């Protein structure tokens, strides 16, 4: 059964969509409650409906949808700098993540990359996410639960420099200030043939990381920056937007090609 054929069930996130309005994902729970922007609502009638069906709330008709990755992440207040979608997409490619993969991530931060990874590994895969800040993990844990993918994520609190508990994982993804300091732990946890990806905001961090990777049992080492240029599609013509994200972060990727340097 495809996504839109599957009835909406209690507990999953939904979107009340109306053209031209900003939609905020809501949890589909039965009974009356106060929902920001709506007042007191009862979403019970949405249970069992399908994407595309109409639900009237406070006299206004809305189209029912399941929130996309974009809907979910766009509304999160930032606890930390999060990985941007353009970088997350390429990061999944470098990490060679597919359904069933087992991936270690450090750090959890706001949980944005955790959500990308959790959706990519699918119901049969696993993401083990480490962070030394319990308050970040608490927020991320709630967000992943809301998104309905917490069952495929293991949250581990602690400094990853002390080592990962897992071994023979398919990929390790590092979004921390000092990725080079975690390479001994990465080498121990990654299976031969597995992928390492790092995400760092400055040239100095990237250089130090790539040099350290080259000294380890890694091959296929690559480093890059992605530039995203939004386009303004107007009635009079289409042009690049005047606003552009100048810089986000640098990606480095590598594969473990031997069990020792
Ligand atoms: C930039 S944030 C990660 C953002 C995340 N990728 C996202 O998209 O939301 C970096 C996180 O790494 C954590 N961190 C930094 N160094 C760490 C280490 N050695 N071990 C565990 N966590 C670490 C920090 O506490 C912080 O939450």
mmCIF file of C-alpha atoms and ligand atoms in Angstrom:
data_model
loop_
_atom_site.group_PDB
_atom_site.id
_atom_site.type_symbol
_atom_site.label_atom_id
_atom_site.label_comp_id
_atom_site.label_asym_id
_atom_site.label_seq_id
_atom_site.Cartn_x
_atom_site.Cartn_y
_atom_site.Cartn_z
ATOM 1 C CA UNK A 1 0.000 0.000 0.000
ATOM 2 C CA UNK A 2 1.526 3.353 -0.993
ATOM 3 C CA UNK A 3 1.810 6.252 1.492
ATOM 4 C CA UNK A 4 -1.298 8.055 0.275
ATOM 5 C CA UNK A 5 -3.367 4.834 0.327
ATOM 6 C CA UNK A 6 -2.430 4.112 3.924
ATOM 7 C CA UNK A 7 -4.996 5.528 6.370
ATOM 8 C CA UNK A 8 -3.725 8.069 8.868
ATOM 9 C CA UNK A 9 -3.305 6.423 12.235
ATOM 10 C CA UNK A 10 -3.288 7.754 15.758
ATOM 11 C CA UNK A 11 0.152 8.904 16.927
ATOM 12 C CA UNK A 12 1.639 9.782 13.574
ATOM 13 C CA UNK A 13 2.445 13.354 12.511
ATOM 14 C CA UNK A 14 0.084 15.092 10.110
ATOM 15 C CA UNK A 15 -0.054 18.410 8.273
ATOM 16 C CA UNK A 16 -3.169 20.551 7.906
ATOM 17 C CA UNK A 17 -2.379 22.073 4.523
ATOM 18 C CA UNK A 18 -3.997 25.164 3.063
ATOM 19 C CA UNK A 19 -2.548 26.954 0.050
ATOM 20 C CA UNK A 20 -0.665 30.122 0.987
ATOM 21 C CA UNK A 21 -0.580 29.301 4.700
ATOM 22 C CA UNK A 22 2.329 28.031 6.744
ATOM 23 C CA UNK A 23 1.582 24.522 7.943
ATOM 24 C CA UNK A 24 2.968 23.170 11.184
ATOM 25 C CA UNK A 25 3.178 19.390 11.688
ATOM 26 C CA UNK A 26 0.843 18.118 14.416
ATOM 27 C CA UNK A 27 0.615 14.846 16.230
ATOM 28 C CA UNK A 28 -2.584 12.991 15.388
ATOM 29 C CA UNK A 29 -4.069 12.219 18.772
ATOM 30 C CA UNK A 30 -7.703 11.658 19.635
ATOM 31 C CA UNK A 31 -9.622 14.107 21.782
ATOM 32 C CA UNK A 32 -9.819 17.841 22.268
ATOM 33 C CA UNK A 33 -6.633 19.830 22.926
ATOM 34 C CA UNK A 34 -5.129 23.261 22.436
ATOM 35 C CA UNK A 35 -3.066 23.531 19.245
ATOM 36 C CA UNK A 36 -0.961 26.610 18.530
ATOM 37 C CA UNK A 37 -2.559 28.682 15.777
ATOM 38 C CA UNK A 38 -5.891 26.812 15.976
ATOM 39 C CA UNK A 39 -7.093 27.091 19.576
ATOM 40 C CA UNK A 40 -9.016 24.080 20.900
ATOM 41 C CA UNK A 41 -9.323 21.396 18.220
ATOM 42 C CA UNK A 42 -10.368 17.776 17.996
ATOM 43 C CA UNK A 43 -8.429 15.891 15.320
ATOM 44 C CA UNK A 44 -10.163 12.573 16.059
ATOM 45 C CA UNK A 45 -12.115 12.641 12.742
ATOM 46 C CA UNK A 46 -8.776 12.603 10.837
ATOM 47 C CA UNK A 47 -7.944 9.134 12.155
ATOM 48 C CA UNK A 48 -8.622 6.676 9.336
ATOM 49 C CA UNK A 49 -8.709 9.353 6.614
ATOM 50 C CA UNK A 50 -6.108 9.445 3.850
ATOM 51 C CA UNK A 51 -3.660 12.007 2.474
ATOM 52 C CA UNK A 52 -5.599 14.363 0.236
ATOM 53 C CA UNK A 53 -8.811 14.073 2.241
ATOM 54 C CA UNK A 54 -10.336 17.244 3.692
ATOM 55 C CA UNK A 55 -10.652 17.945 7.405
ATOM 56 C CA UNK A 56 -12.591 20.988 8.541
ATOM 57 C CA UNK A 57 -11.094 22.638 11.618
ATOM 58 C CA UNK A 58 -12.866 25.634 13.214
ATOM 59 C CA UNK A 59 -14.934 26.064 10.060
ATOM 60 C CA UNK A 60 -11.911 26.093 7.707
ATOM 61 C CA UNK A 61 -11.247 23.171 5.342
ATOM 62 C CA UNK A 62 -7.696 21.778 5.272
ATOM 63 C CA UNK A 63 -6.098 19.100 3.103
ATOM 64 C CA UNK A 64 -4.610 16.295 5.164
ATOM 65 C CA UNK A 65 -1.009 15.379 4.369
ATOM 66 C CA UNK A 66 1.825 13.538 6.054
ATOM 67 C CA UNK A 67 4.669 16.002 6.747
ATOM 68 C CA UNK A 68 7.707 15.733 4.481
ATOM 69 C CA UNK A 69 11.281 15.838 5.791
ATOM 70 C CA UNK A 70 11.249 19.512 4.830
ATOM 71 C CA UNK A 71 8.036 20.190 6.774
ATOM 72 C CA UNK A 72 9.441 18.500 9.856
ATOM 73 C CA UNK A 73 12.863 20.168 9.927
ATOM 74 C CA UNK A 74 11.748 23.650 8.825
ATOM 75 C CA UNK A 75 9.727 24.177 11.993
ATOM 76 C CA UNK A 76 12.396 23.056 14.489
ATOM 77 C CA UNK A 77 13.935 25.755 16.678
ATOM 78 C CA UNK A 78 17.713 25.308 16.423
ATOM 79 C CA UNK A 79 19.491 23.990 19.532
ATOM 80 C CA UNK A 80 22.716 23.767 17.473
ATOM 81 C CA UNK A 81 23.898 24.538 13.951
ATOM 82 C CA UNK A 82 22.172 21.900 11.834
ATOM 83 C CA UNK A 83 23.252 20.238 8.640
ATOM 84 C CA UNK A 84 21.526 21.865 5.661
ATOM 85 C CA UNK A 85 19.419 19.792 3.241
ATOM 86 C CA UNK A 86 21.847 20.289 0.324
ATOM 87 C CA UNK A 87 24.701 18.936 2.428
ATOM 88 C CA UNK A 88 22.613 16.180 4.031
ATOM 89 C CA UNK A 89 21.613 14.836 0.617
ATOM 90 C CA UNK A 90 25.185 14.564 -0.635
ATOM 91 C CA UNK A 91 26.314 13.295 2.748
ATOM 92 C CA UNK A 92 23.940 10.320 2.409
ATOM 93 C CA UNK A 93 25.498 9.631 -0.998
ATOM 94 C CA UNK A 94 29.065 9.760 0.369
ATOM 95 C CA UNK A 95 28.061 7.627 3.360
ATOM 96 C CA UNK A 96 26.603 5.072 0.923
ATOM 97 C CA UNK A 97 23.585 4.684 3.203
ATOM 98 C CA UNK A 98 20.734 2.484 2.031
ATOM 99 C CA UNK A 99 17.825 0.607 3.633
ATOM 100 C CA UNK A 100 19.214 -1.790 6.235
ATOM 101 C CA UNK A 101 22.471 0.128 6.837
ATOM 102 C CA UNK A 102 23.867 0.527 10.343
ATOM 103 C CA UNK A 103 25.288 4.021 10.844
ATOM 104 C CA UNK A 104 27.024 5.788 13.724
ATOM 105 C CA UNK A 105 26.508 9.530 13.969
ATOM 106 C CA UNK A 106 28.292 12.076 16.190
ATOM 107 C CA UNK A 107 27.030 14.500 17.422
ATOM 108 C CA UNK A 108 23.309 14.324 17.573
ATOM 109 C CA UNK A 109 22.933 18.113 17.952
ATOM 110 C CA UNK A 110 19.436 19.208 16.930
ATOM 111 C CA UNK A 111 18.717 15.799 15.385
ATOM 112 C CA UNK A 112 18.327 17.036 11.808
ATOM 113 C CA UNK A 113 20.938 14.732 10.330
ATOM 114 C CA UNK A 114 19.707 11.937 12.601
ATOM 115 C CA UNK A 115 16.307 12.255 10.935
ATOM 116 C CA UNK A 116 17.799 12.170 7.408
ATOM 117 C CA UNK A 117 19.812 9.082 8.369
ATOM 118 C CA UNK A 118 16.898 7.356 10.127
ATOM 119 C CA UNK A 119 14.699 7.744 7.074
ATOM 120 C CA UNK A 120 17.485 6.555 4.754
ATOM 121 C CA UNK A 121 18.315 3.377 6.715
ATOM 122 C CA UNK A 122 14.634 2.436 6.841
ATOM 123 C CA UNK A 123 12.809 0.191 9.263
ATOM 124 C CA UNK A 124 15.444 -2.561 8.981
ATOM 125 C CA UNK A 125 18.428 -0.270 9.541
ATOM 126 C CA UNK A 126 19.802 1.462 12.635
ATOM 127 C CA UNK A 127 21.302 4.816 13.508
ATOM 128 C CA UNK A 128 23.402 5.016 16.664
ATOM 129 C CA UNK A 129 23.798 8.671 17.564
ATOM 130 C CA UNK A 130 26.297 9.927 20.154
ATOM 131 C CA UNK A 131 26.379 13.316 21.881
ATOM 132 C CA UNK A 132 28.135 14.520 24.993
ATOM 133 C CA UNK A 133 25.385 17.054 25.728
ATOM 134 C CA UNK A 134 22.353 15.313 27.333
ATOM 135 C CA UNK A 135 20.131 18.338 26.689
ATOM 136 C CA UNK A 136 20.731 18.033 22.930
ATOM 137 C CA UNK A 137 19.902 14.339 22.979
ATOM 138 C CA UNK A 138 16.701 14.965 24.934
ATOM 139 C CA UNK A 139 15.390 17.397 22.308
ATOM 140 C CA UNK A 140 16.499 15.197 19.412
ATOM 141 C CA UNK A 141 14.929 12.127 20.990
ATOM 142 C CA UNK A 142 11.554 13.913 21.226
ATOM 143 C CA UNK A 143 11.811 15.088 17.611
ATOM 144 C CA UNK A 144 12.656 11.650 16.271
ATOM 145 C CA UNK A 145 9.768 10.164 18.272
ATOM 146 C CA UNK A 146 7.411 12.797 16.847
ATOM 147 C CA UNK A 147 8.637 11.947 13.339
ATOM 148 C CA UNK A 148 7.841 8.286 14.000
ATOM 149 C CA UNK A 149 11.362 6.899 13.508
ATOM 150 C CA UNK A 150 12.729 6.719 17.082
ATOM 151 C CA UNK A 151 12.445 2.919 17.017
ATOM 152 C CA UNK A 152 15.359 2.714 14.576
ATOM 153 C CA UNK A 153 17.622 5.131 16.500
ATOM 154 C CA UNK A 154 19.821 4.392 19.527
ATOM 155 C CA UNK A 155 20.806 7.482 21.551
ATOM 156 C CA UNK A 156 24.098 7.272 23.405
ATOM 157 C CA UNK A 157 25.310 9.981 25.747
ATOM 158 C CA UNK A 158 29.039 10.572 26.100
ATOM 159 C CA UNK A 159 32.214 11.770 24.477
ATOM 160 C CA UNK A 160 32.832 9.790 21.304
ATOM 161 C CA UNK A 161 36.592 10.246 21.780
ATOM 162 C CA UNK A 162 36.286 7.517 24.438
ATOM 163 C CA UNK A 163 35.292 5.104 21.633
ATOM 164 C CA UNK A 164 32.118 3.735 20.087
ATOM 165 C CA UNK A 165 30.412 0.674 21.557
ATOM 166 C CA UNK A 166 29.602 -0.757 18.116
ATOM 167 C CA UNK A 167 31.804 -2.538 15.602
ATOM 168 C CA UNK A 168 31.542 -3.463 11.900
ATOM 169 C CA UNK A 169 29.115 -0.640 11.144
ATOM 170 C CA UNK A 170 28.470 0.389 7.532
ATOM 171 C CA UNK A 171 29.128 4.108 7.938
ATOM 172 C CA UNK A 172 30.261 6.733 10.429
ATOM 173 C CA UNK A 173 29.162 10.357 10.069
ATOM 174 C CA UNK A 174 30.906 13.066 12.093
ATOM 175 C CA UNK A 175 29.491 16.575 12.593
ATOM 176 C CA UNK A 176 31.757 17.700 15.442
ATOM 177 C CA UNK A 177 34.384 20.447 15.766
ATOM 178 C CA UNK A 178 37.331 17.980 15.947
ATOM 179 C CA UNK A 179 36.660 14.977 13.682
ATOM 180 C CA UNK A 180 40.373 14.061 13.561
ATOM 181 C CA UNK A 181 40.300 13.307 17.300
ATOM 182 C CA UNK A 182 37.649 10.634 16.697
ATOM 183 C CA UNK A 183 39.453 8.756 13.902
ATOM 184 C CA UNK A 184 40.885 6.003 16.155
ATOM 185 C CA UNK A 185 37.320 5.302 17.350
ATOM 186 C CA UNK A 186 36.056 5.395 13.740
ATOM 187 C CA UNK A 187 38.676 2.893 12.560
ATOM 188 C CA UNK A 188 37.675 0.519 15.368
ATOM 189 C CA UNK A 189 33.923 0.802 14.668
ATOM 190 C CA UNK A 190 33.794 0.828 10.858
ATOM 191 C CA UNK A 191 33.769 -2.351 8.821
ATOM 192 C CA UNK A 192 36.277 -2.669 5.988
ATOM 193 C CA UNK A 193 34.542 -1.198 2.938
ATOM 194 C CA UNK A 194 32.446 1.110 5.132
ATOM 195 C CA UNK A 195 32.272 4.874 4.653
ATOM 196 C CA UNK A 196 33.307 7.856 6.756
ATOM 197 C CA UNK A 197 31.877 11.322 6.165
ATOM 198 C CA UNK A 198 32.772 14.490 8.053
ATOM 199 C CA UNK A 199 31.082 17.894 8.034
ATOM 200 C CA UNK A 200 33.066 20.907 9.235
ATOM 201 C CA UNK A 201 32.535 24.654 8.846
ATOM 202 C CA UNK A 202 36.132 25.931 8.379
ATOM 203 C CA UNK A 203 39.046 25.236 6.016
ATOM 204 C CA UNK A 204 41.377 24.606 8.963
ATOM 205 C CA UNK A 205 39.100 21.884 10.331
ATOM 206 C CA UNK A 206 38.707 20.309 6.885
ATOM 207 C CA UNK A 207 42.469 20.286 6.222
ATOM 208 C CA UNK A 208 43.297 18.756 9.565
ATOM 209 C CA UNK A 209 40.572 16.146 9.117
ATOM 210 C CA UNK A 210 41.568 15.128 5.585
ATOM 211 C CA UNK A 211 45.262 14.919 6.505
ATOM 212 C CA UNK A 212 44.426 12.669 9.437
ATOM 213 C CA UNK A 213 42.141 10.508 7.256
ATOM 214 C CA UNK A 214 44.955 10.081 4.695
ATOM 215 C CA UNK A 215 47.227 8.705 7.427
ATOM 216 C CA UNK A 216 44.657 6.029 8.309
ATOM 217 C CA UNK A 217 43.394 2.880 6.556
ATOM 218 C CA UNK A 218 41.218 4.891 4.172
ATOM 219 C CA UNK A 219 40.940 5.279 0.408
ATOM 220 C CA UNK A 220 38.706 7.162 -2.042
ATOM 221 C CA UNK A 221 39.274 10.343 0.001
ATOM 222 C CA UNK A 222 37.302 13.321 -1.243
ATOM 223 C CA UNK A 223 36.598 16.859 -0.011
ATOM 224 C CA UNK A 224 34.076 19.361 -1.351
ATOM 225 C CA UNK A 225 31.757 22.255 -0.751
ATOM 226 C CA UNK A 226 28.266 22.514 -2.237
ATOM 227 C CA UNK A 227 26.831 25.853 -3.281
ATOM 228 C CA UNK A 228 23.055 26.232 -3.485
ATOM 229 C CA UNK A 229 21.655 29.108 -5.522
ATOM 230 C CA UNK A 230 17.909 29.670 -5.070
ATOM 231 C CA UNK A 231 16.024 30.971 -8.108
ATOM 232 C CA UNK A 232 13.249 33.512 -8.053
ATOM 233 C CA UNK A 233 10.603 32.463 -10.588
ATOM 234 C CA UNK A 234 8.599 35.606 -11.302
ATOM 235 C CA UNK A 235 5.927 36.563 -13.824
ATOM 236 C CA UNK A 236 8.386 38.873 -15.604
ATOM 237 C CA UNK A 237 11.217 36.349 -15.712
ATOM 238 C CA UNK A 238 13.366 34.042 -13.696
ATOM 239 C CA UNK A 239 16.586 35.108 -12.001
ATOM 240 C CA UNK A 240 18.829 34.055 -9.111
ATOM 241 C CA UNK A 241 17.476 35.158 -5.747
ATOM 242 C CA UNK A 242 19.154 38.218 -4.211
ATOM 243 C CA UNK A 243 19.528 36.221 -1.009
ATOM 244 C CA UNK A 244 21.886 33.284 -1.003
ATOM 245 C CA UNK A 245 23.339 31.149 1.771
ATOM 246 C CA UNK A 246 27.007 32.125 1.470
ATOM 247 C CA UNK A 247 28.519 29.217 3.364
ATOM 248 C CA UNK A 248 27.431 26.199 5.395
ATOM 249 C CA UNK A 249 30.071 23.490 5.754
ATOM 250 C CA UNK A 250 32.644 21.343 3.977
ATOM 251 C CA UNK A 251 32.166 17.639 3.380
ATOM 252 C CA UNK A 252 34.935 15.056 3.433
ATOM 253 C CA UNK A 253 34.346 11.434 2.520
ATOM 254 C CA UNK A 254 36.463 8.267 2.588
ATOM 255 C CA UNK A 255 36.165 4.482 2.687
ATOM 256 C CA UNK A 256 37.934 2.161 5.033
ATOM 257 C CA UNK A 257 39.921 -0.037 2.661
ATOM 258 C CA UNK A 258 42.081 -1.982 5.092
ATOM 259 C CA UNK A 259 41.820 -3.097 8.687
ATOM 260 C CA UNK A 260 45.010 -1.234 9.686
ATOM 261 C CA UNK A 261 46.944 1.791 8.299
HETATM 262 C C1 LIG B 1 26.896 21.018 15.078
HETATM 263 S S1 LIG B 1 26.133 19.974 16.235
HETATM 264 C C2 LIG B 1 25.531 18.647 15.242
HETATM 265 C C3 LIG B 1 24.291 19.057 14.466
HETATM 266 C C4 LIG B 1 23.578 17.895 13.831
HETATM 267 N N1 LIG B 1 24.355 17.251 12.793
HETATM 268 C C5 LIG B 1 22.230 18.345 13.243
HETATM 269 O O1 LIG B 1 22.072 18.304 12.002
HETATM 270 O O2 LIG B 1 21.341 18.716 14.000
HETATM 271 C C6 LIG B 1 27.512 19.220 17.015
HETATM 272 C C7 LIG B 1 27.153 18.333 18.218
HETATM 273 O O3 LIG B 1 28.267 17.493 18.477
HETATM 274 C C8 LIG B 1 28.385 17.307 19.871
HETATM 275 N N2 LIG B 1 29.795 16.901 20.085
HETATM 276 C C9 LIG B 1 30.910 17.597 19.779
HETATM 277 N N3 LIG B 1 32.006 16.868 20.027
HETATM 278 C C10 LIG B 1 31.581 15.666 20.513
HETATM 279 C C11 LIG B 1 32.241 14.495 20.968
HETATM 280 N N4 LIG B 1 33.569 14.397 20.974
HETATM 281 N N5 LIG B 1 31.486 13.448 21.386
HETATM 282 C C12 LIG B 1 30.128 13.535 21.402
HETATM 283 N N6 LIG B 1 29.446 14.640 20.979
HETATM 284 C C13 LIG B 1 30.163 15.684 20.543
HETATM 285 C C14 LIG B 1 27.960 18.643 20.459
HETATM 286 O O4 LIG B 1 27.512 18.506 21.785
HETATM 287 C C15 LIG B 1 26.848 19.084 19.500
HETATM 288 O O5 LIG B 1 25.581 18.695 19.983
#
